[in-house]
Amino acid sequence: MNTSSKIFMNTGLAIYPLLIVLLGIPDGLFGKKEPFIGRDRFNRQISEGIIDKGDTVSVTYYAFHPFQFDTTKMAINKIAGRLTKQEIDIFENFSEVYKFADTGPQEELYVVQGSQIDSIFYDGLFGFKKIVIPSDANKKFSYHYEKGRKEGEWTEWYDNETVKKVYHYSKDLLEGSYAIHDSATGQKVIEKMYKKDKLNGIWKEWYLDNTLKLEYAYKDDNLHGVSVDYDSTGKKDSEKKFKNGLKHGEWNFYNDDVELVHVEIYEDDLKNGLWYTKDLVTRDIHYEEYRDDKFIVRYTEHYYPNYQLKEKYAYKDSLPHGKWIGYYKDGETKHVKRFEDGKKQGKWQFFTKNGDVHTFELYENDKRNSEWYKKGEGKDIYYQFWDMDSLVSEYADLHYPNGQLIEKISYKEGLKNGKFTGYYQNGAKKYLKRYEDDEPEGKWQYYTMAGKTNAEEIYEGGKRNEEWFRIEENGDTYYQYWDLDSLISEYADLHYPNGQLIEKISYKKGLKDGKFTGYYENGEVKYKKRYSEDLPDGKWDYYTAAGKKNEEQIYVEGKRNEEWYRKDENGDTYYQYWDLDSLVSEYADLHYSNGQLIEKISYKKGLKDGKFTGYYPSGKVEYVKRYEEDKPMGKWKFVREDGTTKKIEVYETGKKNEEWITYEKNGDVYYQFWDMDSLVSEYADLHYPNGQLIEKISYKNGQKNGKFTGYYENGQKKHIR
């Protein structure tokens, strides 16, 4: 119920004295559209209007303020029969009583000086509840009717004759301005606008100094549009938006300097969107985010003394939640962090003042996870890879002082994966490596600064495999051959200080295979060897620095075989004969210091075979021997340097046989007779010191046979047998 209606209900009974007056008007007064004025018995105008053929066309009623007495006490005293003199005077001289039948408690109506009607409610105990004693003081209100309906301007006054309210009706409905004034100053303090009895338009209020206090927009009795509040100085205090009576849109609140300090956002009376509050002392801005009236997150923005945003915090249920952003004094982003329910979550990025990311972190449920990196001095970048707070690996992109990248790396989930390229300070490629799941894989190549390959490695499943090599600055090349991390062999192409290759090698799958050639420092061939699947094979030749062959070896599938020989510097030749790594024999062509051959030998397949001739240093023959398949054979003859026979031996198939003769210098001759290695007999031709034969003997097949003649030292026969 609006205020005007309440006022009228409280004062409406004032029409009863008017009705009494109207009832007393003679019939002849009801002409066509005649004006009339109603007065009470004290001749105060209490109404005015127009009557048409006895019907009141329009009328305005006036009422007056009551005396200011304790009416309840007066009523009690009246019932109790103890009214004061003043109270008796009021009741006797200024009161009229009208009684109305009612289904409820009886109600007695009193008119005091004809200006106000109020009631006593009878309750059977005291006979009343309340009594109001009217007054003939100042005018209280002025109401206007047209054909029984409220119409036009209605005015109410305070008891000091100051206008209290001015409002308007059209066809019984409030229409247009509705103004309320201050009792002391008469200043308008409220003005509302109505259309068809509903608030429509701007509701305004003023402070007593006529400073605007508020402006609220209404539509069909509901707040609608922008509502503004002002402080006592007229500065905007808040600005709120409504839609059909519901909070809708942005609500702005300002400080004394009309700086925006608080913002709320609503949608259909529900909190929605980003709210914030500025702390002008700390310069912090506190934010709250809502969705459909539900709190989502709270965060804070901190500011530098220059009012530049320093950091923006976000909270939910007093826990860090959402994005936290830090800023430099110049406004550039310093860092971005994320939280969920108090836990670090997602990407954390830290920026340089130029806007470049210098540190990157990743979290999952408050635990460090995945790849992190931090940029160091220059262009260096340091990496860490985490698996739920467990450090998996650390690595880095490092640079030389001139900014050149030292190594371009490739990681996946903290593991080396892909190509790694190293560089020299001048930018030339230093090496190229590959990894799969943190394991070395494939061919690794290393380069000189001039771009030449100087090393190579091969990996398979993280294991060293196949041939590796490394070339030194002097040209030496060192090799290793691996079989899945098992070292098969090591070898090298080495060089003399003058750069001449020491040995040209040939390997296949880590095994010696093919021709190996050694060289002297002067470039002459030193040896030629051959291998097959890491085994010596075929003929090996060795040479002197002058290019002459001085040694020969023969291998069959890694085994020494057939005749080997080696010549030394004095011309001696040493032989070995091998049968598939089994040494058959060793022999030599030796020489005296003067170079004369000591013995001319004859071997066949490591076995002595043929004639063997020995020589004295003078070159004269010392002996002649014969062998067949390493066995002594035939007559062997030994000769003194003067050409005389020294000894004769006879062999047959390696066995001593027949007569052996030894010739002494004194002429003695010793005999042995052998029968296939069995000694049959021994005998001798002996001589006296003077050379005279002692006994002339006769043997046949080792047996005495024939005449034996003995001699004295003087040559005379001693005996004949």
XYZ file of C-alpha atoms in Angstrom:
721
model
C 0.000 0.000 0.000
C 1.426 3.393 -0.941
C 1.968 6.216 1.527
C -0.852 8.389 0.249
C -3.356 5.578 0.710
C -2.230 5.050 4.301
C -2.532 8.753 5.033
C -5.989 8.831 3.630
C -7.135 5.843 5.666
C -5.806 7.373 8.864
C -7.486 10.713 8.164
C -10.403 9.597 6.047
C -12.875 9.747 8.898
C -12.589 13.524 8.714
C -15.207 13.459 5.957
C -17.967 12.726 8.475
C -18.418 16.316 9.724
C -18.456 17.289 6.060
C -21.216 14.843 5.399
C -23.134 16.332 8.306
C -22.737 19.768 6.842
C -23.803 18.568 3.392
C -26.879 16.893 4.785
C -27.907 20.249 6.228
C -27.864 22.048 2.840
C -31.346 23.001 1.619
C -32.665 21.185 -1.442
C -32.874 24.335 -3.439
C -29.170 24.643 -3.441
C -28.677 21.689 -5.832
C -28.755 23.485 -9.115
C -26.881 22.691 -12.314
C -23.089 22.671 -11.797
C -23.138 24.845 -8.798
C -19.963 25.341 -6.832
C -20.072 24.720 -3.130
C -17.930 25.184 -0.071
C -18.246 23.033 3.040
C -17.479 24.413 6.499
C -17.528 22.977 9.963
C -19.395 24.515 12.919
C -16.385 26.609 13.566
C -16.690 28.059 10.049
C -13.501 26.450 8.743
C -13.539 25.450 5.083
C -13.288 21.734 5.014
C -14.373 21.142 1.423
C -15.120 22.763 -1.868
C -16.439 21.461 -5.128
C -19.090 21.472 -7.859
C -22.528 19.885 -7.758
C -24.473 19.027 -10.877
C -28.143 18.179 -10.395
C -27.534 17.060 -6.880
C -24.475 14.979 -7.752
C -21.089 16.000 -6.576
C -19.000 16.355 -9.712
C -15.831 17.309 -8.000
C -14.777 17.938 -4.463
C -11.693 18.840 -2.490
C -11.445 17.924 1.170
C -9.362 19.625 3.793
C -8.267 18.323 7.153
C -6.453 19.809 10.122
C -3.906 18.592 12.608
C -5.074 17.538 16.108
C -4.135 18.911 19.495
C -1.082 17.473 21.022
C -2.571 15.854 24.138
C -2.077 12.508 25.797
C -5.349 11.267 24.421
C -5.027 7.790 25.855
C -4.753 9.212 29.375
C -7.736 11.491 28.687
C -9.851 8.579 27.570
C -8.932 6.528 30.640
C -9.751 9.435 32.896
C -13.106 9.890 31.161
C -14.104 6.305 31.709
C -12.834 6.381 35.257
C -14.718 9.640 35.949
C -11.648 11.575 36.923
C -11.189 14.021 34.087
C -9.231 17.130 34.784
C -10.781 20.506 34.387
C -9.036 21.028 31.060
C -10.100 17.588 29.858
C -13.734 18.268 30.894
C -13.626 21.542 28.988
C -12.436 19.768 25.867
C -15.084 17.105 26.014
C -17.961 19.507 26.887
C -17.134 22.338 24.552
C -15.267 20.815 21.637
C -16.605 17.276 21.165
C -19.408 15.645 19.272
C -20.114 11.942 19.479
C -21.396 9.666 16.701
C -22.099 6.025 17.211
C -21.968 3.452 14.426
C -23.221 -0.055 14.584
C -20.623 -2.682 13.926
C -20.466 -6.450 14.058
C -17.264 -6.230 16.052
C -16.443 -4.242 19.133
C -18.366 -0.988 19.465
C -16.660 2.039 18.170
C -17.331 5.536 19.455
C -16.356 8.373 17.186
C -15.526 11.739 18.539
C -15.241 14.954 16.554
C -13.282 17.619 18.327
C -13.887 21.082 16.813
C -15.246 19.280 13.746
C -11.846 18.720 12.243
C -10.830 15.141 12.932
C -12.612 11.897 13.632
C -10.925 9.090 15.489
C -12.186 6.225 17.561
C -12.269 4.508 20.882
C -12.371 0.735 20.567
C -14.513 -0.818 23.176
C -13.132 -4.032 24.663
C -15.410 -4.566 27.701
C -12.729 -3.832 30.262
C -11.895 -0.216 29.896
C -14.430 0.382 27.115
C -11.758 1.553 24.661
C -8.290 1.059 23.381
C -7.371 4.364 21.848
C -8.731 7.881 21.518
C -7.364 10.753 19.437
C -8.384 14.264 20.263
C -8.394 16.349 17.061
C -7.132 19.877 16.864
C -8.147 22.960 14.974
C -4.485 23.627 14.234
C -2.945 23.959 10.778
C -4.203 22.325 7.623
C -3.241 18.660 7.326
C -4.128 17.630 3.762
C -6.029 18.575 0.625
C -7.549 15.757 -1.445
C -9.389 16.154 -4.720
C -11.990 13.896 -6.379
C -13.681 13.950 -9.761
C -16.894 11.981 -9.967
C -15.921 10.046 -6.920
C -12.435 9.205 -8.165
C -9.149 10.590 -7.010
C -7.978 13.219 -9.434
C -5.485 16.018 -9.776
C -3.036 17.299 -7.223
C -3.137 16.052 -3.651
C -1.257 17.907 -0.965
C -0.333 17.138 2.612
C 1.151 19.529 5.225
C 3.090 19.221 8.397
C 1.510 20.794 11.495
C 3.731 23.805 10.973
C 1.976 24.498 7.630
C 5.007 23.292 5.693
C 4.147 21.205 2.658
C 4.726 17.564 3.394
C 3.726 15.832 0.141
C 2.472 16.783 -3.281
C 1.281 14.051 -5.613
C -1.163 13.541 -8.414
C -3.960 11.250 -9.479
C -5.593 10.538 -12.782
C -8.756 8.489 -12.729
C -8.087 7.202 -9.248
C -4.504 6.208 -10.151
C -1.279 7.912 -9.176
C 0.167 9.726 -12.180
C 3.200 11.921 -12.597
C 5.249 13.495 -9.849
C 5.038 12.441 -6.199
C 7.062 14.835 -4.036
C 7.900 14.639 -0.342
C 9.276 17.660 1.539
C 11.248 18.181 4.720
C 9.145 19.386 7.690
C 11.612 21.958 8.859
C 12.800 23.544 5.631
C 10.095 22.666 3.156
C 12.866 21.456 0.888
C 11.831 18.725 -1.521
C 13.707 15.591 -0.422
C 12.001 12.892 -2.502
C 10.413 12.915 -5.913
C 8.926 9.829 -7.492
C 7.261 9.431 -10.848
C 4.148 7.373 -11.397
C 2.319 6.111 -14.395
C -1.058 4.425 -13.881
C -0.400 3.985 -10.166
C 2.980 2.340 -10.731
C 6.404 3.755 -10.270
C 7.799 4.666 -13.682
C 10.707 6.917 -14.465
C 13.279 8.443 -12.131
C 12.941 8.426 -8.339
C 15.076 11.225 -6.903
C 16.091 12.133 -3.395
C 17.982 15.172 -2.074
C 19.931 16.080 0.986
C 18.555 19.069 2.987
C 20.980 21.386 1.245
C 19.319 20.500 -2.061
C 22.254 18.266 -3.085
C 21.108 15.294 -5.094
C 21.164 12.123 -2.978
C 20.005 9.450 -5.414
C 18.440 8.770 -8.779
C 16.685 5.434 -9.226
C 15.019 4.350 -12.447
C 11.708 2.477 -12.250
C 9.495 0.661 -14.677
C 6.095 -0.705 -13.670
C 6.884 -0.490 -9.942
C 10.216 -2.260 -10.412
C 13.695 -0.873 -10.415
C 14.794 -0.854 -14.042
C 17.864 0.751 -15.584
C 20.567 2.714 -13.806
C 20.250 3.721 -10.132
C 22.754 6.239 -8.801
C 23.572 7.213 -5.201
C 25.459 10.413 -4.250
C 27.218 11.442 -1.107
C 26.360 14.608 0.819
C 28.688 16.613 -1.405
C 26.945 15.520 -4.567
C 29.685 13.151 -5.672
C 28.643 9.881 -7.169
C 28.730 7.143 -4.531
C 27.387 4.172 -6.464
C 25.835 3.221 -9.754
C 23.630 0.154 -9.958
C 21.728 -1.500 -12.763
C 18.405 -3.299 -12.560
C 16.163 -5.115 -14.947
C 12.482 -5.598 -14.060
C 13.248 -5.314 -10.359
C 16.197 -7.686 -10.462
C 19.823 -6.805 -10.137
C 21.183 -6.976 -13.637
C 24.425 -5.641 -14.993
C 27.310 -3.790 -13.426
C 27.153 -2.202 -9.970
C 29.846 0.420 -9.437
C 30.868 1.962 -6.114
C 33.079 5.048 -5.779
C 35.175 6.708 -3.100
C 35.114 10.374 -2.073
C 37.281 11.244 -5.065
C 34.823 9.513 -7.382
C 37.343 6.772 -8.067
C 35.840 3.416 -8.849
C 36.645 1.198 -5.832
C 34.186 -1.683 -6.066
C 32.357 -3.433 -8.887
C 29.684 -6.107 -8.711
C 28.009 -7.821 -11.630
C 24.601 -9.470 -11.622
C 22.441 -11.286 -14.084
C 18.754 -11.711 -13.223
C 19.484 -11.056 -9.521
C 22.275 -13.662 -9.468
C 25.888 -12.873 -8.893
C 27.642 -13.419 -12.176
C 30.974 -12.373 -13.597
C 34.005 -10.701 -12.087
C 33.665 -8.566 -8.952
C 36.478 -6.466 -7.616
C 37.371 -4.096 -4.781
C 40.223 -1.580 -4.775
C 42.256 -0.930 -1.632
C 43.422 2.647 -2.128
C 45.911 2.388 0.737
C 47.778 -0.707 -0.420
C 46.683 -0.243 -4.057
C 45.611 -3.875 -4.083
C 42.566 -4.946 -6.068
C 40.641 -7.942 -4.751
C 38.611 -9.941 -7.247
C 35.844 -12.482 -6.890
C 34.350 -14.436 -9.753
C 30.811 -15.807 -9.725
C 28.772 -17.953 -12.053
C 25.034 -18.298 -11.548
C 25.346 -17.017 -7.956
C 28.056 -19.537 -7.148
C 31.439 -18.384 -5.977
C 34.158 -19.561 -8.372
C 37.417 -17.960 -7.434
C 38.922 -15.067 -5.500
C 42.168 -13.339 -6.374
C 44.059 -10.154 -5.669
C 45.999 -7.677 -7.758
C 48.949 -5.915 -6.122
C 50.320 -2.643 -7.416
C 53.607 -0.766 -7.389
C 53.808 2.757 -5.937
C 53.407 4.063 -9.496
C 49.986 2.323 -9.567
C 51.257 -0.205 -12.055
C 49.786 -3.652 -11.447
C 52.326 -5.768 -9.557
C 50.589 -9.096 -9.106
C 47.140 -10.580 -9.504
C 46.143 -13.312 -7.044
C 43.251 -15.758 -7.267
C 41.564 -17.622 -4.405
C 38.724 -20.067 -3.852
C 37.616 -20.996 -0.356
C 40.674 -19.153 0.991
C 42.951 -21.336 -1.136
C 44.972 -20.193 -4.153
C 42.869 -21.022 -7.177
C 43.157 -19.928 -10.766
C 45.688 -17.752 -12.497
C 48.231 -15.634 -10.607
C 49.915 -12.991 -12.738
C 52.872 -10.836 -11.759
C 53.983 -7.680 -13.577
C 57.051 -5.481 -13.827
C 56.814 -1.786 -12.987
C 56.509 -0.961 -16.672
C 53.464 -3.208 -17.017
C 55.108 -6.112 -18.789
C 54.104 -9.551 -17.554
C 56.594 -10.938 -15.025
C 55.087 -14.351 -14.353
C 51.951 -16.422 -14.790
C 51.139 -19.139 -12.269
C 48.154 -21.438 -11.898
C 46.515 -23.063 -8.882
C 43.602 -25.411 -8.338
C 42.215 -25.687 -4.824
C 45.499 -24.534 -3.324
C 47.669 -26.791 -5.437
C 50.074 -25.757 -8.129
C 48.681 -26.831 -11.461
C 49.615 -26.539 -15.117
C 52.055 -24.118 -16.717
C 54.060 -21.635 -14.691
C 55.854 -19.091 -16.838
C 58.347 -16.422 -15.854
C 59.180 -13.615 -18.290
C 61.979 -11.160 -18.893
C 61.192 -7.464 -19.126
C 61.290 -7.909 -22.896
C 58.464 -10.412 -22.752
C 60.539 -13.537 -23.378
C 59.945 -16.627 -21.258
C 63.052 -17.200 -19.121
C 61.691 -19.941 -16.854
C 59.040 -22.539 -17.554
C 57.605 -24.974 -15.017
C 54.836 -27.564 -15.137
C 52.872 -28.908 -12.183
C 50.308 -31.646 -11.746
C 48.441 -31.725 -8.435
C 51.165 -29.690 -6.710
C 53.936 -31.937 -8.023
C 56.639 -31.006 -10.473
C 56.049 -32.795 -13.746
C 57.243 -32.922 -17.338
C 59.895 -30.619 -18.807
C 61.069 -27.475 -17.026
C 63.578 -25.011 -18.366
C 65.390 -21.910 -17.253
C 67.390 -19.567 -19.420
C 70.796 -18.661 -18.060
C 73.402 -16.159 -19.105
C 73.478 -15.396 -22.790
C 71.508 -17.981 -24.701
C 72.078 -20.917 -22.338
C 68.971 -22.903 -21.389
C 68.950 -25.408 -18.524
C 66.364 -28.181 -18.494
C 64.934 -30.532 -15.910
C 62.453 -33.310 -16.537
C 60.231 -34.377 -13.666
C 57.929 -37.337 -13.176
C 55.531 -36.422 -10.369
C 58.200 -34.724 -8.218
C 60.864 -37.284 -9.155
C 63.734 -35.792 -11.141
C 64.228 -37.861 -14.308
C 67.005 -35.926 -16.012
C 68.799 -32.611 -16.372
C 70.221 -31.202 -19.580
C 71.043 -27.900 -21.200
C 71.361 -25.869 -24.380
C 74.717 -24.196 -23.834
C 76.439 -21.507 -25.866
C 79.912 -20.175 -26.392
C 80.707 -16.617 -25.241
C 80.067 -15.411 -28.806
C 76.516 -16.788 -28.618
C 77.099 -19.794 -30.858
C 75.119 -22.845 -29.738
C 77.384 -25.549 -28.298
C 74.907 -28.365 -28.746
C 71.435 -28.619 -30.207
C 69.608 -31.199 -28.141
C 66.387 -33.167 -28.529
C 64.437 -34.550 -25.580
C 61.048 -36.217 -25.256
C 59.497 -36.657 -21.815
C 62.878 -36.051 -20.219
C 64.664 -38.633 -22.281
C 67.122 -38.010 -25.063
C 65.237 -38.627 -28.255
C 66.242 -37.635 -31.757
C 69.242 -35.809 -33.158
C 71.893 -34.072 -31.051
C 74.182 -31.722 -32.947
C 77.304 -30.196 -31.462
C 79.022 -27.103 -32.842
C 82.401 -25.421 -32.704
C 82.592 -21.797 -31.657
C 82.774 -20.740 -35.310
C 79.478 -22.527 -36.010
C 81.009 -25.510 -37.794
C 79.429 -28.841 -36.964
C 81.338 -30.746 -34.281
C 79.319 -33.929 -33.980
C 76.015 -35.530 -34.835
C 74.441 -38.038 -32.456
C 71.123 -39.823 -32.235
C 69.119 -41.179 -29.321
C 65.952 -43.208 -28.898
C 64.332 -43.232 -25.455
C 67.571 -41.992 -23.851
C 69.627 -44.723 -25.504
C 72.318 -44.011 -28.116
C 71.157 -45.215 -31.498
C 72.556 -45.381 -34.996
C 75.642 -43.710 -36.354
C 77.399 -40.994 -34.378
C 79.796 -38.823 -36.351
C 82.405 -36.365 -35.173
C 83.972 -33.675 -37.332
C 87.044 -31.492 -37.430
C 86.599 -27.751 -37.525
C 87.323 -28.003 -41.234
C 84.313 -30.296 -41.648
C 86.104 -33.631 -42.076
C 84.895 -36.717 -40.269
C 87.415 -37.626 -37.565
C 85.453 -40.180 -35.566
C 82.518 -42.464 -35.984
C 80.560 -44.596 -33.550
C 77.640 -46.949 -34.071
C 75.022 -47.909 -31.492
C 72.161 -50.358 -31.505
C 69.643 -50.345 -28.694
C 72.020 -48.264 -26.587
C 74.868 -50.698 -27.076
C 78.104 -50.119 -28.912
C 78.120 -52.030 -32.155
C 80.114 -52.558 -35.321
C 83.201 -50.577 -36.264
C 84.189 -47.402 -34.455
C 87.078 -45.237 -35.494
C 88.874 -42.123 -34.357
C 91.353 -40.153 -36.476
C 94.083 -38.241 -34.666
C 95.579 -34.978 -35.879
C 98.662 -36.820 -37.181
C 96.433 -39.027 -39.287
C 96.505 -42.058 -36.978
C 93.193 -43.871 -36.989
C 92.191 -46.020 -34.046
C 89.505 -48.620 -34.504
C 87.302 -50.634 -32.214
C 84.842 -53.243 -33.291
C 81.914 -53.970 -31.014
C 79.244 -56.613 -30.945
C 76.422 -55.233 -28.781
C 78.713 -53.769 -26.124
C 81.197 -56.612 -26.352
C 84.565 -55.433 -27.620
C 85.652 -57.684 -30.452
C 88.869 -56.031 -31.477
C 90.949 -52.872 -31.492
C 93.242 -51.803 -34.282
C 94.719 -48.715 -35.817
C 96.054 -47.003 -38.901
C 99.211 -45.467 -37.482
C 101.702 -43.060 -39.047
C 105.302 -42.101 -38.629
C 106.136 -38.576 -37.502
C 106.674 -37.672 -41.157
C 103.090 -38.692 -41.897
C 103.917 -41.914 -43.698
C 101.378 -44.648 -43.026
C 102.798 -47.362 -40.797
C 100.286 -49.985 -41.780
C 97.413 -50.147 -44.159
C 94.825 -52.383 -42.561
C 91.662 -54.110 -43.686
C 88.839 -55.056 -41.318
C 85.392 -56.444 -41.848
C 82.935 -56.455 -38.925
C 85.783 -55.888 -36.529
C 87.745 -58.770 -37.872
C 90.914 -58.546 -39.873
C 89.956 -59.391 -43.377
C 91.961 -58.806 -46.523
C 95.388 -57.381 -47.135
C 97.476 -55.646 -44.498
C 100.469 -53.710 -45.762
C 103.137 -52.302 -43.504
C 105.498 -49.515 -44.523
C 108.852 -48.160 -43.515
C 109.137 -44.492 -42.722
C 110.588 -43.970 -46.190
C 107.449 -45.431 -47.749
C 108.940 -48.775 -48.748
C 106.784 -51.804 -48.134
C 107.663 -53.502 -44.857
C 105.320 -56.444 -45.081
C 102.260 -57.794 -46.770
C 99.831 -59.896 -44.819
C 96.467 -61.337 -45.461
C 93.606 -62.204 -43.137
C 90.328 -63.930 -43.545
C 87.763 -63.398 -40.789
C 90.462 -62.303 -38.345
C 92.641 -65.321 -39.107
C 95.982 -65.130 -40.886
C 95.623 -66.630 -44.283
C 97.913 -67.157 -47.225
C 101.430 -65.926 -47.738
C 102.911 -63.195 -45.585
C 105.923 -61.415 -47.011
C 108.353 -59.184 -45.159
C 110.842 -56.809 -46.742
C 113.929 -54.870 -45.854
C 113.932 -51.097 -46.029
C 115.764 -51.523 -49.296
C 112.843 -53.481 -50.689
C 114.326 -56.961 -50.519
C 112.225 -59.791 -49.264
C 113.675 -61.166 -46.034
C 110.898 -63.291 -44.589
C 108.000 -65.379 -45.636
C 105.225 -67.051 -43.700
C 102.306 -69.131 -44.821
C 98.963 -69.549 -43.036
C 95.948 -71.653 -43.701
C 92.819 -70.518 -41.836
C 94.891 -68.976 -39.084
C 97.286 -71.848 -38.739
C 100.945 -71.770 -39.583
C 101.627 -74.021 -42.481
C 104.363 -75.096 -44.857
C 107.771 -73.536 -44.969
C 108.567 -70.295 -43.238
C 111.850 -68.543 -43.533
C 113.558 -65.502 -42.201
C 116.763 -63.954 -43.421
C 118.852 -61.980 -41.007
C 121.214 -59.131 -41.808
C 124.287 -61.363 -42.276
C 122.429 -63.492 -44.781
C 121.503 -66.374 -42.520
C 118.159 -67.869 -43.337
C 116.102 -69.578 -40.658
C 113.411 -71.980 -41.605
C 110.431 -73.479 -39.909
C 108.147 -75.963 -41.446
C 104.625 -76.127 -40.114
C 101.787 -78.513 -40.634
C 98.598 -76.635 -39.603
C 100.168 -75.040 -36.536
C 102.206 -78.093 -35.743
C 105.924 -77.396 -36.018
C 107.438 -80.024 -38.223
C 110.988 -78.795 -38.297
C 113.324 -75.859 -37.935
C 116.448 -75.335 -39.981
C 118.624 -72.589 -41.279
C 120.991 -71.421 -43.948
C 123.796 -70.078 -41.780
C 126.928 -68.214 -42.778
C 130.314 -67.526 -41.348
C 131.197 -64.000 -40.408
C 132.862 -63.663 -43.790
C 129.605 -64.469 -45.465
C 130.568 -67.945 -46.557
C 127.633 -70.368 -46.414
C 128.044 -72.808 -43.549
C 125.621 -75.367 -44.892
C 123.584 -75.671 -48.006
C 120.426 -77.416 -47.028
C 117.546 -79.041 -48.823
C 114.049 -79.330 -47.332
C 110.811 -80.523 -48.752
C 107.631 -79.782 -46.795
C 109.681 -79.111 -43.707
C 111.533 -82.302 -44.024
C 115.131 -82.670 -44.942
C 115.159 -83.975 -48.442
C 118.087 -84.074 -50.812
C 121.689 -83.073 -50.480
C 123.078 -81.091 -47.589
C 126.526 -79.614 -48.166
C 128.603 -78.107 -45.423
C 131.397 -75.620 -46.026
C 134.446 -74.354 -44.256
C 134.885 -70.587 -43.932
C 137.234 -70.884 -46.850
C 134.413 -72.154 -48.993
C 135.733 -75.666 -49.259
C 133.284 -78.502 -48.811
C 133.202 -79.881 -45.276
C 130.595 -82.584 -45.805
C 127.940 -83.877 -48.114
C 124.773 -85.449 -46.646
C 121.623 -86.768 -48.144
C 118.085 -87.005 -46.762
C 114.888 -88.464 -47.960
C 111.746 -87.286 -46.144
C 113.804 -86.051 -43.197
C 115.684 -89.310 -42.897
C 119.415 -89.711 -43.495
C 119.951 -91.608 -46.698
C 122.936 -92.966 -48.584
C 126.590 -92.141 -48.069
C 127.554 -89.171 -46.023
C 131.028 -87.879 -46.521
C 132.981 -85.578 -44.281
C 136.165 -83.948 -45.613
C 138.955 -82.018 -44.000
C 139.703 -78.570 -45.277
C 142.802 -80.019 -47.015
C 140.542 -82.285 -49.012
C 141.273 -85.497 -47.141
C 138.382 -87.657 -46.124
C 137.488 -87.378 -42.464
C 134.531 -89.662 -42.155
C 132.101 -91.748 -44.136
C 128.675 -92.748 -42.919
C 126.026 -94.831 -44.644
C 122.254 -94.609 -43.995
C 119.340 -96.477 -45.313
C 115.879 -95.060 -44.694
C 117.221 -93.099 -41.762
C 119.026 -95.949 -40.160
C 122.741 -96.405 -39.792
C 123.812 -99.191 -42.067
C 126.874 -100.853 -43.439
C 130.360 -99.691 -42.727
C 131.160 -96.379 -41.174
C 134.689 -95.139 -41.374
C 136.451 -92.454 -39.421
C 139.877 -91.275 -40.606
C 142.131 -89.792 -37.972
C 144.922 -87.429 -38.835
C 147.553 -89.896 -37.539
C 146.277 -92.402 -40.036
C 144.187 -94.441 -37.645
C 140.972 -95.617 -39.197
C 138.011 -96.595 -37.030
C 135.229 -98.746 -38.319
C 131.669 -99.479 -37.263
C 129.446 -101.831 -39.032
C 125.735 -101.304 -38.728
C 122.847 -103.420 -39.725
C 119.799 -101.127 -39.920
C 120.723 -99.189 -36.809
C 122.081 -102.273 -35.061
C 125.821 -102.147 -34.346
C 127.358 -105.347 -35.624
C 130.996 -104.671 -34.886
C 133.673 -102.066 -34.324
C 137.254 -102.285 -35.480
C 140.122 -100.044 -36.468
C 143.286 -99.575 -38.443
C 145.672 -98.294 -35.746
C 149.217 -96.892 -36.011
C 152.229 -96.422 -33.837
C 153.237 -92.903 -33.005
C 155.646 -93.041 -35.856
C 152.835 -93.812 -38.217
C 153.633 -97.505 -38.655
C 150.449 -99.589 -39.072
C 149.966 -101.832 -36.065
C 147.601 -104.296 -37.733
C 146.156 -104.655 -41.167
C 142.640 -106.008 -40.806
C 140.016 -107.503 -43.145
C 136.232 -107.222 -42.561
C 133.232 -108.033 -44.657
C 129.762 -106.888 -43.622
C 131.192 -106.140 -40.219
C 132.623 -109.586 -39.834
C 136.287 -110.468 -39.764
C 136.940 -111.921 -43.090
C 140.316 -112.582 -44.582
C 143.856 -112.074 -43.421
C 144.891 -110.016 -40.453
C 148.594 -108.975 -40.454
C 150.279 -107.402 -37.427
C 153.460 -105.228 -37.509
C 156.093 -104.031 -35.135
C 156.781 -100.331 -34.803
C 159.756 -100.787 -37.129
C 157.557 -102.253 -39.832
C 158.481 -105.886 -39.372
C 155.594 -108.339 -39.544
C 154.534 -109.395 -36.188
C 151.872 -111.940 -37.105
C 149.495 -113.133 -39.807
C 146.043 -114.492 -38.845
